[in-house]
C-alpha cells in the first residue's frame, strides 16, 4: 500500500510582468508530476533551485491548491475533500522546513508550540499534553526543560529538532521535509539525518525528502526522482540512479556533486547556462538547450516517460525504443549550442 | 535575527536603558493619577464661579490663576485631564482594535478582501483628520462620545495600514505555513500567531497616536466642537483664554502646557519603544 500517490500534478502561477498591469505570464512551476511513496519509505525529490520541487511539496499538502492532477493519501484523493475534511486529514501529513529560524513562532514557548496542535485536535489536554510534549522532546534529543524556553534560546540544530518534534505531535504517516538539513552545518546535518532515520524506523514513517543535495539524498532515501523545470526527468532506486544515471541531466547533476575520494575525481562535466524560466520553457524536451546529446527531435517533441530498466523511469528520447530511429535520423545540434563553451 | 532577540528579553533591557522613556512613563502615570483622583487633587470645583476672584494671575491660592468667571484654572486643568486623557486612550484603543483587525485581515487574506478593505481605508485617509472629525461631530452633535467616535474613525485607516504591512511579512514565515499544515483555523492563526508578532509595532504607533489624539481633541475643543461648556477641557480652556490673551495670558498658557506635557510623555514612551524594537534605528541616531 502506498502512503502517497501523486498523479499528473500541475501547479501554474499566474502573474503579470511589466508596468501598468503588464502582460500576463503563466509560470508552469509543476507541470505534470507523478510519483508514489511506499509506506515506511523515504522518497527523495532532487533538482536545481527553481525546478518546482518545493512547490510539489506544498501542493501535496494542499498548502497551495494544485491546479490539476491527483494527490491521494492512503488511496483517498485529497482534491475531492471539502475544507473541513481536509483539515481533519491534515494531521496525517506534516512538514519540516528549511529555515529553522522562521519555522518557529518567536513569541511562543517551545512547550506551548508543541502542545497547541495536540489540544487543537483534541488529542490530550493539560497534564496529558504536557506528558506527550515531554516524550516528544526526549524523542528528538532535547531536555524536558526546553519546553519552558523560547525558540531564540536554541541553536539552529536544536531548533530543527524542535521543528521535527512539532511535526511529530500529531503522529503523522507522511512527513514532507523541504530542504530540512540544507541550512545546517555539515556535522549538524549528520545528526539531524540520523535522528530522522531513527524516527522513521521507530514510527514506520514515510518521508518526501526534498533536497538539492545528492549526497544527503543518497544517505537518507531509498528511491528518488530528479526534477527539471517542473517535470520529473528520471526516477528509481537511489543506488542504481546514482551509479548509472540514464538521463543526461542526472549524469551532469551527479558529476557536479562532490565525491569524498580524491582519487576518484575526474574532470568535471560542466553544465553551461542557467535553468530556463518556467514561464517560458523551451519547447520539446525542457533540457535540450543544455543537453550534450540534444537532437532536432528533442527540440520539438516532448519525451515520453519510459521504463528501460524495471523500477526505473526516465523521460528522454535516448532511452525510448520508439524514438530510436528518429534519434539516429536527426542531427545533433550545432557544436556551439552544446554545453562546452 | 536582531528583531527576534530584541523582541524578547532584549526589549525590556533596551527600553530600560533609555532614561528619557522612563521620564515619559513617570510623567504619563502622574497625569493619569491626577485625572483619576481629580476630586482629591483639585482645590476647588471645576465649575465653581466666584465674582470676587475674576482673572487673577497665578498665585499660591490659584496656582494657574483664574478665568473670567473666577473659576480656578488649576482645578479646571485637573478635571480637563480626565477628558483629554480618556479621549486619547479610548479613541486610540478603539481605533487600534478595529483598524488593526481590518489591517490584519486585509494582509492575511489578501486578494479581494485586501482590495476592498484597503481601498475603503484610502478613502478615509484621503480626508484631512480635522475635516473628517468636523463632519462627524457636525452630523452627530458635539459630545464626548461623538468626539471619541470622530477621532476613532480618523485613526482606523492609520492603524489598518500599520497592521497590514507586518502581517504581510509575518504570514510568509514558515511557522504560519506549519500552522496551516497542522490544520489550525484562520482565527487561531491570526489571533495566536500573527497578532502577537505584529503587536509591538502597533503599540509603538498607539503611544504616538495617543499624543496625536489628545491634540486633535484639544483642536476640536478649541473650535467649539467638543464637549459642551462648562465642562473643562484643555482645548476649551485655551479657547476661553484666547479672548483675554493679552490681559490674562495664563488662561491659555497653562492648559497649553498640560497638553505639551501629555504629548511629550507619550512621545518619549513611543520613541523608547521604537528604539527598543528597532536597534538599527537607534544606532543611526547615536551616530548622528
Coordinates of N, CA and C in Angstrom, one line a residue, chain A residues 58 61-64 87 90-91 93-95 97 99 101-108 113 116-117 119-121 150 152 159 166 169-170, chain B residues 1 3-5 7-10 172-186 188-189 192-194 196-200:
Chain A
X58 N 4.4 21.6 -1.3 CA 3.3 22.4 -0.8 C 2.0 22.0 -1.5
X61 N 0.6 18.9 0.1 CA 0.0 19.2 1.4 C -1.2 20.1 1.2
X62 N -1.5 20.5 0.0 CA -2.6 21.5 -0.3 C -2.4 22.8 0.5
X63 N -1.1 23.1 0.8 CA -0.9 24.4 1.3 C -1.1 25.5 0.2
X64 N -0.8 25.1 -1.0 CA -1.2 25.8 -2.2 C -2.1 24.8 -3.0
X87 N -9.0 19.4 6.6 CA -8.5 19.8 7.9 C -8.4 18.6 8.8
X90 N -5.4 16.6 7.9 CA -4.1 17.3 7.9 C -3.1 16.7 8.9
X91 N -3.5 16.2 10.1 CA -2.6 15.6 11.0 C -1.7 14.5 10.4
X93 N -0.3 14.4 7.5 CA 0.8 14.8 6.7 C 1.4 16.1 7.4
X94 N 2.6 16.0 7.7 CA 3.3 17.2 8.3 C 4.5 17.6 7.5
X95 N 5.0 18.8 7.9 CA 6.1 19.4 7.1 C 7.2 19.8 8.0
X97 N 10.6 22.4 7.7 CA 11.0 23.4 6.8 C 12.5 23.6 6.8
X99 N 14.3 26.6 6.9 CA 14.9 27.6 7.8 C 14.4 27.4 9.2
X101 N 14.9 29.1 11.7 CA 14.7 30.3 12.4 C 13.4 30.9 12.1
X102 N 12.8 30.6 10.9 CA 11.5 31.2 10.7 C 10.4 30.2 10.8
X103 N 10.7 28.9 11.1 CA 9.7 27.9 11.2 C 9.1 27.8 12.6
X104 N 9.6 28.6 13.6 CA 9.0 28.5 14.9 C 8.6 29.9 15.3
X105 N 7.4 30.0 15.9 CA 6.8 31.3 16.3 C 7.7 31.9 17.4
X106 N 8.4 33.0 17.2 CA 9.3 33.6 18.2 C 8.6 33.9 19.5
X107 N 7.3 34.2 19.5 CA 6.6 34.6 20.7 C 6.0 33.4 21.5
X108 N 6.2 32.2 21.0 CA 5.6 31.1 21.7 C 6.7 30.2 22.3
X113 N 4.2 25.6 21.8 CA 4.1 25.3 20.4 C 3.9 23.9 20.1
X116 N 0.1 23.0 21.4 CA -1.0 23.6 20.7 C -1.7 22.6 19.7
X117 N -1.0 22.0 18.8 CA -1.7 21.0 17.9 C -2.3 19.9 18.6
X119 N -3.7 20.0 21.6 CA -5.0 20.5 22.1 C -6.0 20.7 21.0
X120 N -5.6 21.4 19.9 CA -6.5 21.8 18.9 C -7.2 20.5 18.3
X121 N -6.4 19.4 18.1 CA -7.0 18.3 17.6 C -7.6 17.3 18.6
X150 N 12.1 29.9 24.9 CA 11.6 30.4 23.7 C 12.6 30.0 22.6
X152 N 14.3 31.4 20.4 CA 15.6 32.1 20.1 C 16.7 31.7 21.1
X159 N 16.8 24.0 17.1 CA 15.6 24.5 16.5 C 15.0 23.5 15.5
X166 N 7.6 19.1 16.5 CA 6.3 19.6 16.2 C 5.6 18.8 15.1
X169 N 4.0 15.8 16.6 CA 3.0 15.9 17.6 C 1.7 15.2 17.2
X170 N 1.3 15.3 15.9 CA 0.0 14.7 15.5 C 0.2 13.3 15.0
Chain B
X1 N 17.4 38.4 12.6 CA 17.6 37.8 13.9 C 17.6 38.9 15.0
X3 N 15.8 41.3 15.3 CA 14.4 41.7 15.7 C 13.9 40.7 16.7
X4 N 14.2 39.4 16.4 CA 13.7 38.3 17.3 C 14.3 38.5 18.7
X5 N 15.6 38.7 18.7 CA 16.3 38.7 20.0 C 15.8 40.0 20.8
X7 N 13.0 41.4 20.5 CA 11.5 41.4 20.9 C 11.3 40.6 22.2
X8 N 12.3 39.8 22.6 CA 12.0 39.0 23.8 C 13.3 39.2 24.7
X9 N 13.1 39.7 25.9 CA 14.2 39.9 26.8 C 15.0 41.1 26.5
X10 N 15.5 41.2 25.3 CA 16.3 42.4 24.9 C 15.5 43.7 24.9
X172 N 4.2 35.2 5.6 CA 5.1 34.4 4.7 C 6.1 33.5 5.5
X173 N 6.2 33.7 6.8 CA 7.1 32.9 7.6 C 6.7 31.4 7.6
X174 N 7.7 30.6 7.8 CA 7.4 29.1 7.7 C 6.4 28.7 8.8
X175 N 6.5 29.4 10.0 CA 5.6 28.9 11.1 C 4.2 29.1 10.8
X176 N 3.8 30.0 10.0 CA 2.4 30.2 9.6 C 2.0 29.0 8.7
X177 N 2.9 28.7 7.8 CA 2.7 27.5 6.9 C 2.5 26.3 7.7
X178 N 3.4 26.1 8.8 CA 3.3 25.0 9.6 C 1.9 24.9 10.4
X179 N 1.5 26.1 10.8 CA 0.1 26.2 11.4 C -0.9 25.6 10.5
X180 N -0.9 26.0 9.2 CA -1.9 25.6 8.2 C -1.7 24.1 8.0
X181 N -0.5 23.6 7.9 CA -0.3 22.2 7.7 C -0.9 21.4 8.9
X182 N -0.9 22.0 10.1 CA -1.4 21.3 11.3 C -2.9 21.5 11.4
X183 N -3.5 22.1 10.4 CA -5.0 22.2 10.4 C -5.6 23.3 11.3
X184 N -4.8 24.3 11.7 CA -5.3 25.3 12.6 C -6.3 26.2 11.8
X185 N -7.3 26.7 12.5 CA -8.3 27.6 11.8 C -7.6 29.0 11.5
X186 N -8.2 29.7 10.6 CA -7.7 31.1 10.3 C -7.8 31.9 11.5
X188 N -7.5 31.1 14.7 CA -6.4 30.7 15.6 C -5.1 31.2 15.1
X189 N -4.9 31.1 13.8 CA -3.6 31.5 13.2 C -3.5 33.1 13.4
X192 N -3.4 33.9 17.5 CA -2.3 33.4 18.3 C -0.9 33.4 17.6
X193 N -0.9 33.6 16.3 CA 0.4 33.5 15.6 C 0.8 34.8 14.8
X194 N -0.3 35.5 14.3 CA 0.1 36.7 13.6 C 0.1 37.9 14.6
X196 N 0.4 38.4 17.9 CA 1.5 38.6 18.9 C 2.8 39.0 18.2
X197 N 3.0 38.7 16.9 CA 4.2 39.0 16.3 C 4.2 40.4 15.6
X198 N 3.0 41.1 15.6 CA 3.0 42.4 15.0 C 2.6 43.4 16.1
X199 N 2.2 42.9 17.3 CA 1.7 43.8 18.3 C 2.7 44.9 18.7
X200 N 3.9 44.6 18.8 CA 4.9 45.6 19.2 C 4.9 46.8 18.3

